[in-house]
Coordinates of C-alpha atoms in Angstrom, one line a residue:
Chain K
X1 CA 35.2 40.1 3.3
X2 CA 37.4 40.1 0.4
X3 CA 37.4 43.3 -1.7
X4 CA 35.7 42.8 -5.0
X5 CA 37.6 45.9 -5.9
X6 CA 41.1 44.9 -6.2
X7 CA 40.0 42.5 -9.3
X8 CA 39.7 43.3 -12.9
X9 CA 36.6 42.7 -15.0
X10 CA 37.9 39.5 -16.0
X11 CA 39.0 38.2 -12.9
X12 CA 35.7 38.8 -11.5
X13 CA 34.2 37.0 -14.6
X14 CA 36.4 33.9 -14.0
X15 CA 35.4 34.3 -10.2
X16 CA 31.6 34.3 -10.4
X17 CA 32.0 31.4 -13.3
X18 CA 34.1 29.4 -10.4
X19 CA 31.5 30.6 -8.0
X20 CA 28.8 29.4 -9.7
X21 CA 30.0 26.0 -10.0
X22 CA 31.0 25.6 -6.4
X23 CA 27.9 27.2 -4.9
X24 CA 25.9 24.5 -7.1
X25 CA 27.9 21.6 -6.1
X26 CA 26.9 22.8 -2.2
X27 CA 23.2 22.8 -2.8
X28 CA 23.3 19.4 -2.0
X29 CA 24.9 19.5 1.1
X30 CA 23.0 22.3 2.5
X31 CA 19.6 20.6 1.7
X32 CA 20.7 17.4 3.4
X33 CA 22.4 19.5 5.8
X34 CA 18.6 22.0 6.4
X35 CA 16.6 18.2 7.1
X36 CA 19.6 16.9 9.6
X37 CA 17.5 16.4 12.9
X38 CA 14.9 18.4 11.7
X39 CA 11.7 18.1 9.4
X40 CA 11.2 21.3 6.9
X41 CA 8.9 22.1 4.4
X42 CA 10.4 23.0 1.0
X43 CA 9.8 27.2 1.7
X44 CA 11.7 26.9 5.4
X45 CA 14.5 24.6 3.5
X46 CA 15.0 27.6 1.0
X47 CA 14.8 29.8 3.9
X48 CA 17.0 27.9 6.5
X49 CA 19.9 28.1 3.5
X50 CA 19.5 31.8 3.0
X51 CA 19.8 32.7 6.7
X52 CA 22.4 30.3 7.2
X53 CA 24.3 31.4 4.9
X54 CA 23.7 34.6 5.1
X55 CA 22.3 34.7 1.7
X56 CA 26.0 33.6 -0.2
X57 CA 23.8 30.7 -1.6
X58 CA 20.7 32.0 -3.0
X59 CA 18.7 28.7 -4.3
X60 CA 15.2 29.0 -6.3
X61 CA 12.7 26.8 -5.5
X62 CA 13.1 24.8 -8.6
X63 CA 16.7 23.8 -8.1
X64 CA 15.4 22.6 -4.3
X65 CA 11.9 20.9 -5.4
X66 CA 14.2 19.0 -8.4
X67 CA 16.8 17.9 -5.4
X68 CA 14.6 17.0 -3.2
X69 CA 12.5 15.1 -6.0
X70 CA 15.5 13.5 -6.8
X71 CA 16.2 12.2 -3.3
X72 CA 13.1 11.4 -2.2
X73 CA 13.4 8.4 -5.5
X74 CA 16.7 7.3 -4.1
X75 CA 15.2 7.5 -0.6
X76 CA 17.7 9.8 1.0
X77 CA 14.4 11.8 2.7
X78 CA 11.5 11.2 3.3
X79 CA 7.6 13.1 3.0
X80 CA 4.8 13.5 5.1
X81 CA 1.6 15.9 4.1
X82 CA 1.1 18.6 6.4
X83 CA -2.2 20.0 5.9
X84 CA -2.3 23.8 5.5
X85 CA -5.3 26.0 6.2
X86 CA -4.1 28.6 4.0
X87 CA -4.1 26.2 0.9
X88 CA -3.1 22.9 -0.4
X89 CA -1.4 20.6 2.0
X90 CA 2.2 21.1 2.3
X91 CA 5.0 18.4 1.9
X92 CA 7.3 18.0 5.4
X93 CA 10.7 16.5 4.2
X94 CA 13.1 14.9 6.3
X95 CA 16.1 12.6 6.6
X96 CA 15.7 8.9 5.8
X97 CA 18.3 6.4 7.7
X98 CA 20.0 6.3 4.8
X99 CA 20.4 9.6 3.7
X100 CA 21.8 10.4 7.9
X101 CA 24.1 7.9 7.3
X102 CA 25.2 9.3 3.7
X103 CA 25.2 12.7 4.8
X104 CA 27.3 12.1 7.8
X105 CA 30.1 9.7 5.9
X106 CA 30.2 12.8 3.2
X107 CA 30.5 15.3 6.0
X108 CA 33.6 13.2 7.5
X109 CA 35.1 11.5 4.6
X110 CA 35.1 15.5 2.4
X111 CA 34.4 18.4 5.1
X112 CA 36.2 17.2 8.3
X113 CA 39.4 15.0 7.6
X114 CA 40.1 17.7 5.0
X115 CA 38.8 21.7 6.2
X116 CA 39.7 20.9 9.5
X117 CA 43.1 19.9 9.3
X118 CA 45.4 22.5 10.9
X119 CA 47.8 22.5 7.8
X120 CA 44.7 23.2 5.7
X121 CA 43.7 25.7 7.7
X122 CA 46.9 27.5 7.2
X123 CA 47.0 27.6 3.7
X124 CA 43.7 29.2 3.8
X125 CA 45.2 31.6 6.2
X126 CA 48.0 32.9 3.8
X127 CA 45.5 33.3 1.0
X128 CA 43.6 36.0 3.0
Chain I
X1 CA 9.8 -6.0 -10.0
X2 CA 6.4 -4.5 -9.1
X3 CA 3.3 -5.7 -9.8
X4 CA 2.4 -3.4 -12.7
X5 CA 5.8 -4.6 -14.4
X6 CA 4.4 -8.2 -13.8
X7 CA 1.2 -7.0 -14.8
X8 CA 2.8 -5.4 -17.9
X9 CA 5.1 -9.1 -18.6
X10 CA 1.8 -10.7 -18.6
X11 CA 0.1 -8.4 -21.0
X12 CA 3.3 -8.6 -23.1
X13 CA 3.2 -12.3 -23.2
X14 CA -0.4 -12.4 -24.5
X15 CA 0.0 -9.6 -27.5
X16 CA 3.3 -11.3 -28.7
X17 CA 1.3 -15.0 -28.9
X18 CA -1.3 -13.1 -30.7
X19 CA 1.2 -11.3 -32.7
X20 CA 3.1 -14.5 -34.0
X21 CA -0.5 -16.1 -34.5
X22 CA -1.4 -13.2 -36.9
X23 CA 2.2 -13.4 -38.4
X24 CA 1.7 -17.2 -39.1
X25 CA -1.6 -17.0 -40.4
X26 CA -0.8 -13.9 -42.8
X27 CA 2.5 -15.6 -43.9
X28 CA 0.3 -18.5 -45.3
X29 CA -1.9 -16.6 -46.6
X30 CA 0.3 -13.1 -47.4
X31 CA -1.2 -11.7 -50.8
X32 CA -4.8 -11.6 -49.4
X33 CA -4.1 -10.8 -45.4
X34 CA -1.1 -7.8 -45.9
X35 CA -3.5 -5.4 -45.0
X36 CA -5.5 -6.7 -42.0
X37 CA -1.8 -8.1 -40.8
X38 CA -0.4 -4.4 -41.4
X39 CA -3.2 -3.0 -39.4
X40 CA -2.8 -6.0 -37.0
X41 CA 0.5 -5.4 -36.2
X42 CA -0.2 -1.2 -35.6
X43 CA -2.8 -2.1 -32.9
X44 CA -0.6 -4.3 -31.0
X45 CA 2.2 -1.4 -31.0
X46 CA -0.3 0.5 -29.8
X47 CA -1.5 -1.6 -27.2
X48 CA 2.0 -2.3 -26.0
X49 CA 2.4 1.5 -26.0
X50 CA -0.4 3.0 -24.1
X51 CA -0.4 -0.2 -21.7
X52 CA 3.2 0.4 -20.8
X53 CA 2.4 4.3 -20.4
X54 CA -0.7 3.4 -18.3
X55 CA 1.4 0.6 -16.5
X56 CA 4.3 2.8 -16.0
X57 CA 2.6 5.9 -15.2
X58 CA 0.7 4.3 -12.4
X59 CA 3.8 2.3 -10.6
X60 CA 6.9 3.7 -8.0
X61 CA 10.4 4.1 -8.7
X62 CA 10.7 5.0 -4.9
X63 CA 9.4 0.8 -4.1
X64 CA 12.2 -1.1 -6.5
X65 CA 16.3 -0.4 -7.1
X66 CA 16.1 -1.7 -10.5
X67 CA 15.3 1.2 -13.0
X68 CA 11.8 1.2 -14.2
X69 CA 12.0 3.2 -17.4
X70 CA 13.9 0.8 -19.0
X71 CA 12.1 -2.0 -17.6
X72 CA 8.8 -1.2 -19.2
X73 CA 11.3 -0.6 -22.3
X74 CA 13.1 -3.8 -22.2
X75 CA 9.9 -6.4 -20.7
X76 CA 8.1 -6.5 -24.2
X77 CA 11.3 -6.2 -26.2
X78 CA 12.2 -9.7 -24.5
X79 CA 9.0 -11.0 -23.9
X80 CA 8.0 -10.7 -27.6
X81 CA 12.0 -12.1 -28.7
X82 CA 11.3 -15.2 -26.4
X83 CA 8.1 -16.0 -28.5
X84 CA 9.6 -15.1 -31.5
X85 CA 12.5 -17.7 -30.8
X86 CA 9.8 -20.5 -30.2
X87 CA 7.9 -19.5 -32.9
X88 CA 11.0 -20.4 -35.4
X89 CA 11.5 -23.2 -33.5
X90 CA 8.1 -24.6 -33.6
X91 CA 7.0 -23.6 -37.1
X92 CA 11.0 -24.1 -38.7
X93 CA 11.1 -20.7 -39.6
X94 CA 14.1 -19.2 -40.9
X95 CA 17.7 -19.2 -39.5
X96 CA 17.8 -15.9 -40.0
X97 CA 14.7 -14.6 -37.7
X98 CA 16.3 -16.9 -34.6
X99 CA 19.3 -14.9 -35.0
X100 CA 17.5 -11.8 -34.8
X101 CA 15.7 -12.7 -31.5
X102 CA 18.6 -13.6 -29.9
X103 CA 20.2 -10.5 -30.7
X104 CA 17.6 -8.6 -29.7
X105 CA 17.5 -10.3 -26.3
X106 CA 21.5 -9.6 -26.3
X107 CA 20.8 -5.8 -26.9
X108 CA 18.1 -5.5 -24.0
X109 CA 21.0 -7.0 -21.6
X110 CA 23.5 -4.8 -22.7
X111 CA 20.8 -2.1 -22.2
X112 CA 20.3 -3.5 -18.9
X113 CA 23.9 -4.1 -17.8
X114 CA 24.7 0.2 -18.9
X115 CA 21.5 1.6 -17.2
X116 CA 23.2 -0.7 -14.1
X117 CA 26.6 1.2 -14.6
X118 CA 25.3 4.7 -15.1
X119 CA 21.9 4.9 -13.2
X120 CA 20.6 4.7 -9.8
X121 CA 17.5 3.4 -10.3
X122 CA 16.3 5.9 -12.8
X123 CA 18.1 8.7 -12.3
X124 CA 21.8 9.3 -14.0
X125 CA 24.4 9.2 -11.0
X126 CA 26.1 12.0 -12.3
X127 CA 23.0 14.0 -12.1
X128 CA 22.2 13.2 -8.4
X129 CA 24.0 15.8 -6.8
X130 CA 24.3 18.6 -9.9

């Protein structure tokens, strides 16, 4: 892990703005990503992001229950009510066919043909 | 289009007859019928207004591509513009009213062709995946 340290108050500033941005732009991704094969309420969604990344993106449950709002209208996922005997029935979200077959062109077409290319993978390399 | 929308067309159809009716009677007889026209005219906004909220609150986005908000904006808007149209036509009303109409009907499809460009169904596409 990269040493906070060795910035200056201002780089860190310009870091966590930069970070902020690009963590939000994921939130998609790892929503879509959480439901790929699998059926989650909205708490495990939040949860399966935190553990998977081993808390980097820390999402609220507003920014996932507006998301997945949001895709369940375009009908990118799907709901089914699971009832609860703790309290009110809970909402089971996964993947529509058209929200696979989004996820999956995004996943080539922007995380694949580009993170995995060896020349990519070098420039990382001599940044670290 | 959903039901409620056709629902909504329907119900939009009959106020704007019985607008044009009160409009026609009031303009023959204007110095005596202002008020009862004025208040007229207030109920029907509001029974386009709270029918369309009822209408609208009650229906899916989820069920249809096209963008429901502005649908239940746009339906009446046309709707009444049609009638108005046949209304000069039928009665020789002014020019100037015909032109209106048709503008209005003009505005609703540029409405409809932006909503088309920027939105999937209602939802700004920049603000899917923000």
């Amino acid at each position: 892990m990269y040493d906070l340290n060795l910035l200056n108050k201002e780089e860190k500033d310009l870091l966590s703005n930069w970070e902020g941005v690009y963590k939000k732009g994921l939130l998609s991704l790892w929503i879509l990503l959480s439901l790929n094969n699998k059926e989650m309420s909205m708490s495990e969604i939040k949860d399966f992001i935190n553990d998977i990344t081993d808390d980097y993106l820390l999402v609220d449950d507003n920014s996932i229950y507006r998301s997945l709002r949001k895709f369940y209208t375009l009908e990118i996922v799907d709901f089914a009510m699971k009832p609860n005997s703790k309290g009110p029935d809970i909402k089971i979200y996964k993947l529509s066919k058209s929200g696979e077959k989004i996820l999956k062109a995004f996943i080539q077409r922007n995380i694949i043909s580009i993170y995995y290319k060896d020349k990519i993978n070098l420039l990382f390399k001599g940044n670290i | 289009m959903t039901k409620n929308i056709k629902i909504f067309a329907f119900f939009s159809l009959i106020l704007s007859v019985l607008f044009f009716l009160i409009l026609n009677y009031s303009l023959a007889n204007f110095n005596q019928r202002y008020i009862s026209y004025s208040i007229s005219v207030i109920i029907i906004i509001l029974l386009y207004s709270f029918t369309g909220e009822y209408l609208a609150q009650k229906d899916n986005q989820r069920k249809v591509k096209t963008n429901l908000t502005l649908m239940y904006l746009i339906t009446p808007a046309v709707i009444n513009a049609i009638i108005g149209i046949l209304w000069v036509i039928i009665f020789k009303r002014s020019l100037l009213s015909l032109y209106i109409y048709i503008m209005i009907i003009a505005a609703c499809l540029i409405f409809y062709i932006i909503a088309r460009k920027f939105f999937i169904k209602n939802i700004n596409k920049r603000k899917i995946f923000d």
